[in-house]
Tab-separated table of C-alpha atoms in Angstrom:
chain	number	residue	atom	x	y	z
A	6	MET	CA	-28.952	10.592	-19.809
A	7	LYS	CA	-29.560	14.245	-19.041
A	8	GLN	CA	-28.649	17.356	-20.942
A	9	GLU	CA	-29.191	20.676	-19.296
A	10	THR	CA	-28.016	24.195	-19.776
A	11	THR	CA	-28.076	27.171	-17.477
A	12	GLY	CA	-26.731	29.756	-19.892
A	13	GLU	CA	-25.137	30.068	-23.283
A	14	SER	CA	-21.849	31.451	-22.026
A	15	SER	CA	-21.130	29.017	-19.185
A	16	GLU	CA	-18.532	26.308	-19.633
A	17	ARG	CA	-19.856	22.819	-20.154
A	18	ILE	CA	-18.757	19.865	-18.057
A	19	LEU	CA	-19.661	16.250	-18.724
A	20	ILE	CA	-19.850	14.246	-15.505
A	21	VAL	CA	-19.518	10.491	-16.005
A	22	GLU	CA	-20.595	8.820	-12.757
A	23	ASP	CA	-22.744	5.765	-12.142
A	24	GLU	CA	-23.622	6.456	-8.494
A	25	SER	CA	-26.791	8.531	-8.738
A	26	ASP	CA	-26.455	10.233	-5.326
A	27	LEU	CA	-22.915	11.268	-5.978
A	28	LEU	CA	-23.796	12.409	-9.492
A	29	PHE	CA	-26.651	14.519	-8.104
A	30	VAL	CA	-24.602	16.299	-5.424
A	31	LEU	CA	-21.705	16.888	-7.834
A	32	ALA	CA	-23.960	18.202	-10.579
A	33	GLU	CA	-25.931	20.451	-8.206
A	34	ARG	CA	-22.777	21.972	-6.805
A	35	LEU	CA	-21.058	22.523	-10.149
A	36	ARG	CA	-24.229	24.061	-11.557
A	37	TRP	CA	-24.317	26.327	-8.511
A	38	GLU	CA	-20.726	27.268	-9.304
A	39	GLY	CA	-21.937	28.414	-12.729
A	40	TYR	CA	-21.141	25.499	-15.022
A	41	SER	CA	-23.446	23.780	-17.498
A	42	ILE	CA	-23.681	20.108	-16.727
A	43	ASP	CA	-24.232	17.041	-18.896
A	44	SER	CA	-24.169	13.683	-17.265
A	45	ALA	CA	-23.826	10.036	-18.170
A	46	SER	CA	-24.029	7.065	-15.864
A	47	THR	CA	-22.575	4.443	-18.214
A	48	LYS	CA	-19.627	4.232	-20.567
A	49	ASN	CA	-21.877	3.920	-23.635
A	50	GLN	CA	-24.016	6.902	-22.685
A	51	ALA	CA	-20.859	8.933	-22.247
A	52	LEU	CA	-19.463	7.849	-25.635
A	53	LEU	CA	-22.791	8.720	-27.341
A	54	LEU	CA	-22.816	12.194	-25.805
A	55	LEU	CA	-19.170	12.741	-26.686
A	56	ASP	CA	-19.868	11.697	-30.303
A	57	ARG	CA	-22.547	14.349	-30.574
A	58	ALA	CA	-20.552	17.235	-29.088
A	59	LEU	CA	-17.454	17.759	-26.996
A	60	PRO	CA	-17.820	19.501	-23.625
A	61	ASP	CA	-15.201	21.908	-22.226
A	62	LEU	CA	-14.127	19.358	-19.607
A	63	VAL	CA	-14.897	15.763	-18.618
A	64	LEU	CA	-15.106	14.676	-14.965
A	65	LEU	CA	-14.628	10.940	-15.204
A	66	ASP	CA	-15.378	8.039	-12.876
A	67	LEU	CA	-13.453	4.856	-13.707
A	68	MET	CA	-15.548	1.914	-12.575
A	69	LEU	CA	-18.682	2.015	-14.698
A	70	PRO	CA	-21.292	-0.722	-15.046
A	71	ASP	CA	-20.485	-1.387	-18.712
A	72	GLY	CA	-16.736	-0.844	-18.693
A	73	SER	CA	-13.910	1.322	-17.531
A	74	GLY	CA	-13.668	5.083	-17.735
A	75	LEU	CA	-10.174	4.481	-19.066
A	76	GLU	CA	-11.760	3.304	-22.343
A	77	ILE	CA	-13.499	6.683	-22.627
A	78	LEU	CA	-10.164	8.315	-21.931
A	79	ASP	CA	-8.481	6.266	-24.697
A	80	THR	CA	-11.291	7.033	-27.178
A	81	LEU	CA	-11.014	10.762	-26.504
A	82	ARG	CA	-7.241	10.883	-26.677
A	83	ALA	CA	-7.395	9.085	-30.044
A	84	ARG	CA	-9.673	11.838	-31.466
A	85	PRO	CA	-7.739	14.746	-33.010
A	86	ASP	CA	-10.361	17.258	-31.790
A	87	ALA	CA	-10.219	15.929	-28.194
A	88	ARG	CA	-6.510	15.497	-27.749
A	89	SER	CA	-6.267	18.513	-25.454
A	90	LEU	CA	-9.743	18.281	-23.921
A	91	PRO	CA	-9.270	18.557	-20.131
A	92	ILE	CA	-10.141	15.252	-18.455
A	93	VAL	CA	-10.217	14.976	-14.673
A	94	ILE	CA	-10.581	11.498	-13.168
A	95	LEU	CA	-12.570	11.266	-9.940
A	96	SER	CA	-12.377	7.659	-8.827
A	97	GLY	CA	-12.768	5.430	-5.832
A	98	LEU	CA	-9.566	3.698	-6.919
A	99	GLY	CA	-7.007	5.612	-4.927
A	100	ASP	CA	-3.986	3.325	-5.092
A	101	GLU	CA	-0.768	4.477	-6.701
A	102	LYS	CA	-0.984	2.022	-9.570
A	103	SER	CA	-4.420	3.252	-10.670
A	104	ILE	CA	-3.330	6.892	-10.365
A	105	GLU	CA	-0.206	6.262	-12.434
A	106	GLU	CA	-2.190	4.365	-15.053
A	107	GLY	CA	-4.816	7.139	-15.346
A	108	LEU	CA	-2.220	9.874	-15.781
A	109	LYS	CA	-0.150	7.780	-18.187
A	110	ARG	CA	-3.178	7.271	-20.412
A	111	GLY	CA	-3.717	10.978	-20.716
A	112	ALA	CA	-5.847	12.285	-17.845
A	113	ASP	CA	-4.947	15.838	-16.812
A	114	ALA	CA	-5.598	15.180	-13.134
A	115	TYR	CA	-6.520	12.240	-10.913
A	116	LEU	CA	-8.575	12.826	-7.781
A	117	SER	CA	-9.471	9.917	-5.550
A	118	LYS	CA	-12.757	9.825	-3.663
A	119	PRO	CA	-13.489	11.273	-1.240
A	120	THR	CA	-11.907	14.578	-2.282
A	121	PRO	CA	-13.098	17.870	-0.765
A	122	ILE	CA	-15.329	19.578	-3.318
A	123	VAL	CA	-13.210	22.743	-3.169
A	124	ARG	CA	-10.334	20.690	-4.515
A	125	VAL	CA	-12.499	19.302	-7.322
A	126	ILE	CA	-13.624	22.814	-8.235
A	127	GLU	CA	-10.110	24.220	-8.017
A	128	THR	CA	-8.827	21.435	-10.311
A	129	ILE	CA	-11.640	22.020	-12.817
A	130	ARG	CA	-10.956	25.787	-12.860
A	131	ARG	CA	-7.245	25.304	-13.323
A	132	HIS	CA	-7.619	22.941	-16.265
A	133	LEU	CA	-10.328	25.016	-17.926
A	134	ALA	CA	-8.088	28.082	-17.651
A	135	ALA	CA	-5.103	26.188	-19.079
A	136	ARG	CA	-6.903	25.094	-22.259
B	29	MET	CA	59.457	-79.736	4.749
B	30	LYS	CA	59.634	-76.913	7.191
B	31	GLY	CA	59.829	-74.451	4.367
B	32	GLU	CA	56.808	-76.090	2.706
B	33	ASN	CA	54.865	-75.896	6.015
B	34	ASP	CA	55.803	-72.258	6.428
B	35	ARG	CA	54.597	-71.448	2.928
B	36	GLN	CA	51.286	-73.200	3.654
B	37	ASP	CA	50.939	-71.280	6.933
B	38	VAL	CA	51.560	-67.984	5.187
B	39	ALA	CA	49.073	-68.868	2.454
B	40	ARG	CA	46.405	-69.875	5.050
B	41	ARG	CA	46.999	-66.702	7.085
B	42	ASP	CA	46.762	-64.657	3.934
B	43	ARG	CA	43.489	-66.367	2.986
B	44	ASP	CA	42.089	-65.917	6.490
B	45	GLU	CA	42.999	-62.220	6.465
B	46	LYS	CA	41.437	-61.743	3.043
B	47	SER	CA	38.292	-63.542	4.089
B	48	LEU	CA	38.119	-61.475	7.300
B	49	ALA	CA	38.579	-58.263	5.290
B	50	LEU	CA	35.845	-59.336	2.884
B	51	SER	CA	33.362	-60.163	5.614
B	52	LEU	CA	34.227	-56.889	7.361
B	53	LEU	CA	33.549	-55.085	4.095
B	54	GLN	CA	30.246	-56.902	3.616
B	55	SER	CA	29.140	-56.116	7.172
B	56	THR	CA	30.105	-52.476	6.644
B	57	LEU	CA	28.039	-52.404	3.462
B	58	ASP	CA	25.146	-54.059	5.265
B	59	SER	CA	25.301	-51.488	8.066
B	60	THR	CA	25.016	-48.441	5.841
B	61	ALA	CA	21.701	-46.634	5.586
B	62	ASP	CA	21.964	-46.557	1.781
B	63	GLY	CA	21.110	-49.416	-0.537
B	64	ILE	CA	24.179	-50.367	-2.562
B	65	LEU	CA	24.388	-52.368	-5.788
B	66	VAL	CA	27.570	-53.166	-7.678
B	67	VAL	CA	27.400	-54.309	-11.309
B	68	ASP	CA	30.085	-55.167	-13.876
B	69	LEU	CA	30.628	-53.447	-17.203
B	70	GLU	CA	27.894	-55.577	-18.808
B	71	GLY	CA	25.421	-54.705	-16.082
B	72	ARG	CA	25.562	-58.077	-14.348
B	73	ILE	CA	25.007	-57.991	-10.606
B	74	VAL	CA	28.316	-58.388	-8.756
B	75	SER	CA	27.289	-57.516	-5.223
B	76	PHE	CA	24.672	-55.713	-3.103
B	77	ASN	CA	23.976	-55.061	0.542
B	78	ALA	CA	21.016	-56.018	2.756
B	79	ARG	CA	19.614	-52.487	2.674
B	80	PHE	CA	19.420	-52.645	-1.136
B	81	VAL	CA	17.272	-55.775	-0.988
B	82	GLU	CA	15.100	-54.268	1.719
B	83	MET	CA	14.589	-50.975	-0.112
B	84	TRP	CA	13.752	-52.526	-3.467
B	85	ARG	CA	11.761	-55.366	-1.861
B	86	ILE	CA	13.388	-57.855	-4.243
B	87	PRO	CA	12.383	-61.459	-3.411
B	88	GLU	CA	15.148	-63.885	-2.399
B	89	GLU	CA	14.422	-66.252	-5.278
B	90	ILE	CA	15.112	-63.562	-7.862
B	91	LEU	CA	18.355	-62.578	-6.165
B	92	ALA	CA	19.427	-66.186	-5.826
B	93	THR	CA	19.277	-66.611	-9.596
B	94	ARG	CA	21.452	-63.519	-10.108
B	95	ASP	CA	19.323	-63.032	-13.188
B	96	ASP	CA	19.730	-59.340	-14.062
B	97	ASP	CA	16.752	-59.196	-16.395
B	98	ARG	CA	14.345	-60.558	-13.802
B	99	ALA	CA	15.739	-58.230	-11.146
B	100	LEU	CA	15.461	-55.266	-13.489
B	101	ALA	CA	11.894	-56.147	-14.500
B	102	PHE	CA	10.947	-56.361	-10.845
B	103	VAL	CA	12.538	-52.949	-10.170
B	104	LEU	CA	10.966	-51.266	-13.191
B	105	ASP	CA	7.521	-52.440	-12.223
B	106	GLN	CA	7.649	-50.319	-9.051
B	107	LEU	CA	8.580	-47.043	-10.709
B	108	ARG	CA	6.325	-44.239	-11.834
B	109	ASP	CA	8.540	-43.443	-14.825
B	110	PRO	CA	10.423	-46.641	-15.849
B	111	GLU	CA	11.375	-45.236	-19.300
B	112	SER	CA	13.525	-42.429	-17.937
B	113	PHE	CA	15.016	-44.834	-15.384
B	114	MET	CA	16.146	-47.135	-18.213
B	115	ALA	CA	17.312	-44.252	-20.383
B	116	LYS	CA	19.611	-43.122	-17.583
B	117	VAL	CA	20.924	-46.674	-17.048
B	118	ARG	CA	21.681	-47.118	-20.787
B	119	ASP	CA	23.250	-43.683	-20.909
B	120	LEU	CA	25.613	-44.488	-18.033
B	121	TYR	CA	26.707	-47.870	-19.417
B	122	ALA	CA	27.672	-46.059	-22.606
B	123	GLN	CA	29.841	-43.616	-20.643
B	124	LEU	CA	32.069	-45.654	-18.385
B	125	GLU	CA	33.495	-42.692	-16.470
B	126	ALA	CA	30.273	-40.771	-15.899
B	127	THR	CA	28.714	-40.117	-12.511
B	128	SER	CA	25.107	-39.206	-11.975
B	129	PHE	CA	22.524	-38.216	-9.445
B	130	ASP	CA	18.747	-38.225	-9.794
B	131	VAL	CA	15.560	-38.844	-7.854
B	132	LEU	CA	13.303	-41.837	-8.495
B	133	GLU	CA	9.594	-41.676	-7.844
B	134	PHE	CA	7.735	-44.887	-6.944
B	135	LYS	CA	4.167	-45.837	-7.738
B	136	ASP	CA	3.519	-46.289	-4.012
B	137	GLY	CA	4.654	-42.716	-3.215
B	138	ARG	CA	8.233	-43.408	-2.132
B	139	PHE	CA	11.186	-41.330	-3.339
B	140	PHE	CA	14.796	-42.586	-3.671
B	141	GLU	CA	17.852	-40.551	-4.468
B	142	ARG	CA	20.024	-42.495	-6.916
B	143	PHE	CA	23.809	-41.983	-7.166
B	144	SER	CA	25.944	-43.768	-9.692
B	145	GLN	CA	29.742	-43.861	-9.882
B	146	PRO	CA	32.199	-45.968	-11.871
B	147	GLN	CA	33.966	-48.676	-9.905
B	148	ARG	CA	37.703	-48.720	-10.630
B	149	LEU	CA	40.368	-51.359	-10.182
B	150	GLU	CA	43.935	-50.072	-10.597
B	151	GLY	CA	42.542	-46.948	-12.247
B	152	LYS	CA	40.459	-48.783	-14.861
B	153	PRO	CA	36.656	-48.899	-14.732
B	154	VAL	CA	35.500	-52.449	-14.050
B	155	GLY	CA	31.889	-51.762	-13.228
B	156	ARG	CA	29.545	-49.335	-11.579
B	157	VAL	CA	28.350	-48.688	-8.006
B	158	TRP	CA	24.752	-47.622	-7.567
B	159	SER	CA	23.615	-46.315	-4.220
B	160	PHE	CA	20.057	-45.510	-3.232
B	161	ARG	CA	18.811	-43.365	-0.354
B	162	ASP	CA	15.175	-43.354	0.780
B	163	VAL	CA	14.104	-39.678	0.978
B	164	THR	CA	10.350	-40.283	1.103
B	165	ASP	CA	9.901	-38.498	4.449
B	166	LEU	CA	11.902	-35.507	3.276
B	167	HIS	CA	9.835	-35.296	0.093
B	168	LYS	CA	6.598	-35.547	2.031
B	169	THR	CA	7.686	-32.751	4.370
B	170	ILE	CA	8.771	-30.547	1.473
B	171	ALA	CA	5.494	-31.175	-0.366
B	172	GLU	CA	3.492	-30.369	2.772
B	173	LEU	CA	5.476	-27.181	3.362
B	174	GLU	CA	5.043	-26.131	-0.251
B	175	GLU	CA	1.319	-26.687	-0.045
B	176	ALA	CA	1.017	-24.817	3.257
B	177	ASN	CA	3.071	-21.983	1.792
B	178	ALA	CA	0.853	-21.789	-1.298
B	179	GLN	CA	-2.239	-21.719	0.897
B	180	LEU	CA	-0.812	-18.916	3.039
B	181	LYS	CA	0.101	-16.907	-0.051
B	182	GLU	CA	-3.397	-17.346	-1.409
B	183	LEU	CA	-4.957	-16.294	1.910
B	184	ASP	CA	-2.702	-13.257	2.029
B	185	ARG	CA	-3.697	-12.299	-1.508
B	186	ILE	CA	-7.394	-12.718	-0.675
B	187	LYS	CA	-6.950	-10.525	2.394
B	188	SER	CA	-5.197	-7.791	0.424
B	189	ASP	CA	-7.775	-7.921	-2.374
B	190	PHE	CA	-10.502	-7.797	0.229
B	191	LEU	CA	-8.956	-4.757	1.894
B	192	ALA	CA	-8.573	-2.976	-1.429
B	193	SER	CA	-12.093	-3.733	-2.607
B	194	VAL	CA	-13.746	-2.891	0.724
B	195	SER	CA	-11.852	0.390	0.817
B	196	HIS	CA	-12.994	1.179	-2.686
B	197	GLU	CA	-16.591	0.260	-1.979
B	198	LEU	CA	-16.582	2.552	1.052
B	199	ARG	CA	-15.204	5.537	-0.812
B	200	THR	CA	-18.086	6.251	-3.139
B	201	PRO	CA	-20.861	6.543	-0.521
B	202	LEU	CA	-18.453	8.477	1.668
B	203	ALA	CA	-17.837	10.914	-1.174
B	204	ALA	CA	-21.589	11.439	-1.557
B	205	ILE	CA	-21.960	12.161	2.191
B	206	GLN	CA	-18.995	14.509	2.127
B	207	LEU	CA	-20.214	16.460	-0.897
B	208	SER	CA	-23.706	16.738	0.577
B	209	SER	CA	-22.365	18.170	3.807
B	210	GLU	CA	-20.060	20.518	1.891
B	211	ASN	CA	-22.987	21.642	-0.271
B	212	LEU	CA	-25.025	22.386	2.860
B	213	GLU	CA	-22.099	24.417	4.214
B	214	THR	CA	-22.098	26.650	1.137
B	215	ARG	CA	-25.772	27.526	1.874
B	216	MET	CA	-26.612	26.574	-1.719
B	217	ALA	CA	-29.718	24.838	-0.355
B	218	GLY	CA	-30.640	27.733	1.949
B	219	GLU	CA	-29.515	29.225	5.257
B	220	LEU	CA	-28.604	26.988	8.214
B	221	THR	CA	-29.524	27.534	11.837
B	222	GLU	CA	-26.689	27.506	14.353
B	223	GLY	CA	-27.664	24.001	15.429
B	224	GLN	CA	-27.802	22.697	11.861
B	225	GLU	CA	-24.426	24.231	11.171
B	226	GLN	CA	-22.952	22.371	14.119
B	227	PHE	CA	-24.308	19.044	12.885
B	228	VAL	CA	-22.972	19.682	9.399
B	229	GLU	CA	-19.567	20.388	10.930
B	230	ILE	CA	-19.659	17.096	12.826
B	231	ILE	CA	-20.558	15.217	9.630
B	232	GLY	CA	-17.649	16.878	7.825
B	233	ARG	CA	-15.142	16.112	10.551
B	234	ASN	CA	-16.110	12.470	10.788
B	235	VAL	CA	-16.219	11.995	7.042
B	236	ALA	CA	-12.624	13.270	6.969
B	237	ARG	CA	-11.724	10.814	9.707
B	238	LEU	CA	-13.326	7.894	7.862
B	239	GLY	CA	-11.513	9.019	4.733
B	240	ARG	CA	-8.178	8.822	6.551
B	241	LEU	CA	-9.046	5.393	7.946
B	242	ILE	CA	-9.928	4.080	4.489
B	243	GLY	CA	-6.728	5.607	3.144
B	244	ASN	CA	-4.790	3.765	5.838
B	245	LEU	CA	-6.541	0.492	5.021
B	246	LEU	CA	-5.692	0.889	1.355
B	247	ASP	CA	-2.130	1.844	2.197
B	248	LEU	CA	-1.770	-1.201	4.359
B	249	ALA	CA	-3.021	-3.378	1.517
B	250	SER	CA	-0.531	-1.843	-0.904
B	251	LEU	CA	2.307	-1.880	1.642
B	252	GLU	CA	1.743	-5.574	2.168
B	253	THR	CA	1.496	-6.480	-1.496
B	254	GLY	CA	4.543	-4.389	-2.292
B	255	HIS	CA	2.659	-2.015	-4.631
B	256	PHE	CA	4.220	0.901	-2.885
B	257	THR	CA	6.877	3.373	-3.947
B	258	LEU	CA	8.043	6.589	-2.333
B	259	LYS	CA	8.139	9.659	-4.568
B	260	ARG	CA	11.244	11.111	-3.030
B	261	LEU	CA	12.287	14.693	-3.675
B	262	ARG	CA	14.560	17.095	-1.847
B	263	ILE	CA	12.065	18.863	0.452
B	264	ASP	CA	12.080	21.066	3.527
B	265	ILE	CA	10.355	18.856	6.104
B	266	ARG	CA	9.154	21.964	7.983
B	267	ASP	CA	6.737	22.936	5.172
B	268	HIS	CA	4.972	19.590	5.244
B	269	VAL	CA	4.810	19.271	9.018
B	270	LEU	CA	3.229	22.727	9.181
B	271	GLN	CA	0.816	21.785	6.405
B	272	ALA	CA	-0.276	18.671	8.314
B	273	ILE	CA	-0.750	20.685	11.507
B	274	GLU	CA	-2.963	23.171	9.669
B	275	LEU	CA	-5.011	20.326	8.183
B	276	PHE	CA	-5.531	18.971	11.648
B	277	ARG	CA	-6.082	22.271	13.478
B	278	PRO	CA	-9.924	22.156	13.328
B	279	LEU	CA	-9.978	18.699	14.922
B	280	ILE	CA	-7.621	19.801	17.691
B	281	ASP	CA	-9.697	22.914	18.362
B	282	SER	CA	-12.961	21.015	18.407
B	283	ALA	CA	-11.505	18.513	20.892
B	284	GLY	CA	-10.751	21.466	23.217
B	285	LEU	CA	-6.998	20.810	23.065
B	286	THR	CA	-4.165	23.281	22.634
B	287	LEU	CA	-1.312	22.649	20.262
B	288	THR	CA	2.095	24.233	20.769
B	289	LYS	CA	4.967	23.895	18.342
B	290	GLU	CA	8.700	24.360	18.331
B	291	ILE	CA	10.015	24.314	14.775
B	292	SER	CA	13.632	24.801	13.701
B	293	ARG	CA	14.408	28.203	12.152
B	294	GLU	CA	16.832	26.561	9.741
B	295	PRO	CA	15.611	24.596	6.708
B	296	LEU	CA	15.412	20.845	7.407
B	297	LEU	CA	16.158	19.202	4.081
B	298	ALA	CA	15.495	15.538	3.407
B	299	ASP	CA	14.953	13.307	0.379
B	300	ALA	CA	11.427	12.312	1.229
B	301	ASP	CA	7.916	11.794	-0.136
B	302	ALA	CA	6.030	14.948	0.855
B	303	ASP	CA	2.573	13.305	0.924
B	304	ARG	CA	3.894	10.502	3.116
B	305	ILE	CA	5.477	12.994	5.535
B	306	VAL	CA	2.082	14.716	5.864
B	307	GLN	CA	0.539	11.275	6.461
B	308	ILE	CA	3.081	10.475	9.199
B	309	VAL	CA	2.345	13.742	11.016
B	310	THR	CA	-1.415	13.409	10.550
B	311	ASN	CA	-1.461	9.894	11.978
B	312	LEU	CA	0.670	10.926	14.969
B	313	LEU	CA	-1.625	13.900	15.618
B	314	GLU	CA	-4.714	11.727	15.294
B	315	ASN	CA	-3.299	9.378	17.917
B	316	SER	CA	-2.437	12.308	20.201
B	317	VAL	CA	-5.899	13.850	19.898
B	318	ARG	CA	-7.381	10.578	21.124
B	319	PHE	CA	-5.231	10.405	24.234
B	320	ALA	CA	-4.219	13.975	25.184
B	321	ARG	CA	-5.742	15.507	28.323
B	322	SER	CA	-5.221	19.119	27.340
B	323	GLU	CA	-2.088	19.635	25.300
B	324	ILE	CA	-0.179	18.438	22.245
B	325	HIS	CA	3.348	19.610	21.563
B	326	VAL	CA	5.100	19.252	18.217
B	327	ARG	CA	8.857	19.685	17.993
B	328	LEU	CA	10.897	19.558	14.801
B	329	ALA	CA	14.688	19.906	14.859
B	330	ALA	CA	17.934	18.632	13.386
B	331	GLU	CA	20.229	16.527	15.536
B	332	GLY	CA	23.415	15.286	13.934
B	333	ASN	CA	22.529	13.632	10.631
B	334	GLU	CA	18.895	13.224	11.610
B	335	ILE	CA	15.749	15.279	11.494
B	336	ILE	CA	13.687	14.514	14.559
B	337	LEU	CA	9.962	15.074	14.669
B	338	SER	CA	8.464	14.634	18.146
B	339	VAL	CA	4.757	14.659	18.899
B	340	ARG	CA	3.977	14.703	22.592
B	341	ASN	CA	0.640	14.502	24.360
B	342	ASP	CA	-0.080	14.814	28.084
B	343	GLY	CA	-2.293	11.729	28.212
B	344	PRO	CA	-1.652	8.649	30.350
B	345	ALA	CA	1.728	6.993	29.885
B	346	ILE	CA	2.037	3.720	28.006
B	347	ALA	CA	2.817	0.709	30.198
B	348	ASP	CA	6.164	-0.924	29.461
B	349	SER	CA	4.421	-4.165	28.553
B	350	HIS	CA	2.519	-2.374	25.786
B	351	ARG	CA	5.465	-0.465	24.405
B	352	GLU	CA	6.613	-3.230	22.067
B	353	HIS	CA	3.166	-3.796	20.602
B	354	ILE	CA	2.071	-0.236	20.097
B	355	PHE	CA	3.181	-0.165	16.450
B	356	GLU	CA	1.333	-3.347	15.530
B	357	ARG	CA	-1.905	-3.214	13.564
B	358	PHE	CA	-5.075	-3.086	15.653
B	359	THR	CA	-3.225	-3.739	18.899
B	360	SER	CA	-5.724	-3.898	21.698
B	361	PHE	CA	-4.812	-3.031	25.267
B	362	GLY	CA	-7.080	-4.254	28.024
B	363	GLY	CA	-7.667	-2.412	31.292
B	364	GLY	CA	-6.748	1.058	32.493
B	365	GLU	CA	-7.316	4.280	30.662
B	366	ARG	CA	-5.707	2.984	27.494
B	367	SER	CA	-8.091	0.133	27.040
B	368	GLU	CA	-8.546	0.985	23.391
B	369	ARG	CA	-7.770	-0.427	20.026
B	370	MET	CA	-4.837	1.357	18.503
B	371	GLY	CA	-6.014	1.087	14.897
B	372	LEU	CA	-3.733	1.300	11.889
B	373	GLY	CA	-2.240	4.760	12.298
B	374	LEU	CA	0.919	3.917	14.234
B	375	ALA	CA	1.585	0.775	12.184
B	376	ILE	CA	1.500	2.912	9.052
B	377	VAL	CA	3.672	5.623	10.617
B	378	ARG	CA	6.290	3.039	11.400
B	379	THR	CA	6.174	1.452	7.936
B	380	LEU	CA	6.392	4.835	6.196
B	381	THR	CA	9.194	5.998	8.494
B	382	GLU	CA	11.194	2.843	7.872
B	383	ALA	CA	10.582	3.116	4.116
B	384	HIS	CA	12.357	6.498	4.357
B	385	GLY	CA	15.302	4.819	6.091
B	386	GLY	CA	14.256	6.251	9.458
B	387	ARG	CA	13.002	4.861	12.753
B	388	ILE	CA	10.340	5.682	15.313
B	389	THR	CA	10.634	5.578	19.089
B	390	VAL	CA	8.257	6.113	21.965
B	391	ASN	CA	9.465	7.618	25.230
B	392	PRO	CA	10.068	5.314	28.191
B	393	GLY	CA	7.033	4.992	30.455
B	394	GLY	CA	6.400	6.296	33.949
B	395	ALA	CA	3.215	7.619	35.512
B	396	GLU	CA	1.890	11.049	34.467
B	397	GLU	CA	4.720	11.467	32.025
B	398	GLY	CA	2.691	11.771	28.883
B	399	VAL	CA	3.605	10.088	25.623
B	400	THR	CA	6.153	11.258	23.064
B	401	PHE	CA	6.557	9.654	19.665
B	402	SER	CA	9.801	10.585	17.899
B	403	VAL	CA	10.313	10.019	14.201
B	404	HIS	CA	13.991	10.070	13.196
B	405	LEU	CA	14.515	10.719	9.493
B	406	PRO	CA	17.868	10.830	7.714
B	407	ALA	CA	18.715	14.423	6.720
B	408	ALA	CA	19.814	15.104	3.143
B	409	SER	CA	23.574	14.631	3.177
B	410	GLU	CA	24.842	16.410	0.085
B	411	PRO	CA	23.508	19.374	-1.869
B	412	SER	CA	20.903	18.394	-4.471
């Protein structure tokens, strides 16, 4: 579990991703783009962090070692203060059924891996702007 | 006296004819493939044929006694479910006019079909005819087919699950490679030399290619399991063909090929899934890039009620013998310049085209003619 800040004014993104390499390259790039990054590599870590404080956006992997990212999604959507928190799924599950399920349960966007990083960034920007 | 003699003659002839008719009837019964048993209204055995005795393996001494209870006990002993056999028998004796059909299962694995019908004399029921047909072979064959079918279904499910899980497992490391190469491209980790830049480009291009291959594998898995729906909207096909060409442009340029296009000036409206149209074009272009010598030509036009997308490359023609197999998964052609595996692309193009109610053709062969794939899609018929 890491918590880092690059500046008071930058928007904060929580990345939930259990693959450490992928988490590193995502976090490095988003930091470079000017965001503050928190990260969690398990469902429980993510839920702990989210209990403490809500970020401006969650970038969510689905297949986590201790459960599904969809459970995090359900927990957040059940919280009155997180009902409109932007949540972007970034998952290796790219089939139509998973995408439909993710969107139905309240994700704002569903990107399947591998997605070009410019598309990830563009999606993050759009949903942060729409808050 | 003469009259008396005549009467006796008539009576004898009548008896002879009756006895001949009876023995003819018995021999007919004995020649049938079904076992037949006739009983009276009380269930007493009236008559049976040879096949009945053979099928039920009833010993002569039991039959000779005509003792119904002994015969029945002998029969019941052979059955897997004697209670339901008896229930049916009791049921039918209570309903004189009823007919029935069921299947009996034996302890030794045999199966008989059992038919029962009332026997009538001058319209009144006087007993009941039971007939039995040995269907053991049929049942064995059906059971074997059912088992083979279940095994095939299970294998098919394992294959689809395997495809889906392999595809998923490949995606995460691929995403890490892709993001790393994209991060290098942004110079966030420092400047790149010209040589480094070239390598990064190659990584990016091939990651994209692997991504498409994995996408195709996943699609194939979902196409085969039926988890596949088109999101059809009224779209202008031109927009999505152009989008696919632009996506593919870097790959065409880097392969040293030129791409020319001839696109209708009029809108080409169809009720189609935009992402799938892009996928069709991308897969056709990918195939063309592999085989073209110097040029790829894309043509998009309306003809009658169809929108026709043609992708032509100037590579070696496809032999007639290969034409039929070119849309099969992983078709492999030996010998000649096309001794290559065809992969999944064309199989997916065909499936997606057909899902849209269209069809795909490949031009007839001939040396040095090049290869043209034509996708025919139904044009939108009425205004949306």
